Short mmCIF file of C-alpha atoms in Angstrom, two decimals:
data_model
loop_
_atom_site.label_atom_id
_atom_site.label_comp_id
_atom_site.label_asym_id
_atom_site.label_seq_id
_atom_site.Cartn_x
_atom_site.Cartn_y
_atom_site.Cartn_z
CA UNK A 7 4.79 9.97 -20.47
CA UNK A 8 4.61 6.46 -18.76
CA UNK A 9 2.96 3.88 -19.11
CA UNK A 10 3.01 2.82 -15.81
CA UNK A 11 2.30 4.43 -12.77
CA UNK A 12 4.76 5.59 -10.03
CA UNK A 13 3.90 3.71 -6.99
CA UNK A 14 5.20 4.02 -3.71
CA UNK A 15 5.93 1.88 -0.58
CA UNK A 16 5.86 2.04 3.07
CA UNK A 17 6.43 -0.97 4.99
CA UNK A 18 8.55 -3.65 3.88
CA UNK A 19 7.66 -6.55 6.61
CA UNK A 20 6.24 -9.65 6.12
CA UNK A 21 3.19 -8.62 4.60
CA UNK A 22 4.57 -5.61 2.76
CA UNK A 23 6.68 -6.97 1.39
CA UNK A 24 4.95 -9.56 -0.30
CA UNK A 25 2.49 -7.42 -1.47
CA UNK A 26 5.65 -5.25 -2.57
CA UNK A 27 7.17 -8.26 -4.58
CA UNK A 28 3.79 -8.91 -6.79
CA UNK A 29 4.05 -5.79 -7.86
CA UNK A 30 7.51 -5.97 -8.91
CA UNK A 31 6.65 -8.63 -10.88
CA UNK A 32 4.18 -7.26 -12.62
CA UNK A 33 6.65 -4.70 -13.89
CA UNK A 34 5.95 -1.68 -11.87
CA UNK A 35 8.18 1.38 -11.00
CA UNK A 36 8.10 0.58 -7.11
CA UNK A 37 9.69 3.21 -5.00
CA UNK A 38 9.98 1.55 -1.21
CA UNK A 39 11.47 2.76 1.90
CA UNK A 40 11.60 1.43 5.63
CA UNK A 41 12.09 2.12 9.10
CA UNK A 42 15.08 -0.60 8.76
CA UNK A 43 16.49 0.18 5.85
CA UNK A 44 18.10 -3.64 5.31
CA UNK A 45 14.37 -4.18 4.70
CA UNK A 46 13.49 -2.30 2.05
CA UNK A 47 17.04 -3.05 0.74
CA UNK A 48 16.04 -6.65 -0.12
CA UNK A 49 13.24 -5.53 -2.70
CA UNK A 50 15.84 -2.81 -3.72
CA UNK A 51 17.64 -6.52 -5.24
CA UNK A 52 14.50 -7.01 -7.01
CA UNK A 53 14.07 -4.27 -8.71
CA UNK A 54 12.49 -1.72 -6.85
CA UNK A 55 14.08 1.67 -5.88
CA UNK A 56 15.10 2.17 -2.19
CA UNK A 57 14.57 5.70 -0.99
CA UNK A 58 15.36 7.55 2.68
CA UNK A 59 11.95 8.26 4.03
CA UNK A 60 8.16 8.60 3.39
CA UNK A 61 8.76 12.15 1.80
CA UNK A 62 10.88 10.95 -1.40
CA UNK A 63 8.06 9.46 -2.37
CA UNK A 64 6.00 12.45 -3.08
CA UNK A 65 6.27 11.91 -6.71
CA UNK A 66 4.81 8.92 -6.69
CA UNK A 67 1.54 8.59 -8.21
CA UNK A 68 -0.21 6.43 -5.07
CA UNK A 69 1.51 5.53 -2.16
CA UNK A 70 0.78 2.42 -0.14
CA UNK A 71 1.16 2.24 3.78
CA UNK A 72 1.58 -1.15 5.29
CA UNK A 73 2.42 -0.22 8.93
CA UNK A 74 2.01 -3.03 11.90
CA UNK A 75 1.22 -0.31 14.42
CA UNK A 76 -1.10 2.84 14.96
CA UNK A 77 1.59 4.92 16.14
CA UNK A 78 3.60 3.97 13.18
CA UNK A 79 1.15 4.96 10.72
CA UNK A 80 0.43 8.42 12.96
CA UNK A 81 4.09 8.81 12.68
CA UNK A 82 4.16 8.10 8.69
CA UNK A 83 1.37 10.27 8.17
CA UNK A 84 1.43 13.22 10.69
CA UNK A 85 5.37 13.20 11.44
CA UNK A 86 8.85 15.64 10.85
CA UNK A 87 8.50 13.81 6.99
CA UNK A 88 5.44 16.09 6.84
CA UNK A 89 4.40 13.36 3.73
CA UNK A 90 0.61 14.17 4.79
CA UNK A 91 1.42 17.55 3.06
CA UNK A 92 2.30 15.87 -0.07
CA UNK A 93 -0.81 15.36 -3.23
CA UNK A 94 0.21 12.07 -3.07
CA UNK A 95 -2.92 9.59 -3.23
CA UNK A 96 -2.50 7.71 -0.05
CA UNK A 97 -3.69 4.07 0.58
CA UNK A 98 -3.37 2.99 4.32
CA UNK A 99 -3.62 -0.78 4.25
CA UNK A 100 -2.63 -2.05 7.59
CA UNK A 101 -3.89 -3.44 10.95
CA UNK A 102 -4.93 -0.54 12.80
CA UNK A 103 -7.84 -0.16 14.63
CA UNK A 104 -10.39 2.49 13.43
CA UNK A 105 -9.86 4.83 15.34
CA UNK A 106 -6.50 6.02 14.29
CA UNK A 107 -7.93 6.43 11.06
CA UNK A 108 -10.09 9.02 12.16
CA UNK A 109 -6.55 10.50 13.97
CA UNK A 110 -5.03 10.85 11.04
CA UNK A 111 -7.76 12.36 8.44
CA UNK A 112 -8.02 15.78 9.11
CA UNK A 113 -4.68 16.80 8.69
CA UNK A 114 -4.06 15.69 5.05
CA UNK A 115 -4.91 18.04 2.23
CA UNK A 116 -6.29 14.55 0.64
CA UNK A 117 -7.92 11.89 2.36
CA UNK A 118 -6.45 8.50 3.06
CA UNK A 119 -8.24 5.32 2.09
CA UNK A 120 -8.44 2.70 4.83
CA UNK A 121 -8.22 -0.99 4.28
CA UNK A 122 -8.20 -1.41 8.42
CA UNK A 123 -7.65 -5.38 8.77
CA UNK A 124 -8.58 -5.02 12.82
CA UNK A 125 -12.04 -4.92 13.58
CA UNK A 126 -11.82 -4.18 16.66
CA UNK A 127 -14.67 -1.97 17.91
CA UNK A 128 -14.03 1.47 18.81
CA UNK A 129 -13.76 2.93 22.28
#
């Protein structure tokens, strides 16, 4: 059994990755991956484990999602990786506007939790 949980990664820019270093400080089993992979490679120095794409992390006990764009996150969640089919406890944490969150909920067999940053209104 561990003692920590298995967290996963999505998103390794600026603000990703930040986030993404804290918790490799803390001593956490970090799993990341990125669109670039050179980008996820860099917390891959620090201790994290570097994986292909959104679906190795399936075994992770709660994966984050720190996406700059809507259609990014659509992609994440809804594309080929099929990772929205996964049990994986999802946590979308990036500047989207609200309306992609309501996009993307239907389709996953659990819901995502939204920490939208954009407040823009909905249209």
């Amino acid at each position: 059994m561990r003692d920590q949980p298995r967290i996963g990664w999505i998103g390794c820019g600026r603000m990703g990755s930040a986030m993404a270093k804290r918790l490799i400080a803390g001593a956490n089993e970090l799993h990341v991956t990125n669109r670039t992979r050179s980008r996820a490679e860099i917390l891959g120095e620090l201790g994290a484990r570097v994986v292909d794409n959104p679906l190795d992390l399936a075994d992770c006990d709660v994966v984050f999602v720190m996406v700059s764009a809507d259609a990014q996150l659509l992609e994440v969640l809804n594309g080929p990786s099929e990772f929205s089919r996964t049990k994986t406890s999802r946590h979308a944490s990036s500047s989207i506007v609200r309306r992609s969150q309501r996009v993307h909920r239907p389709r996953h067999a659990k819901p995502v939790r939204c920490a939208a940053a954009n407040s823009s209104p909905l249209r």
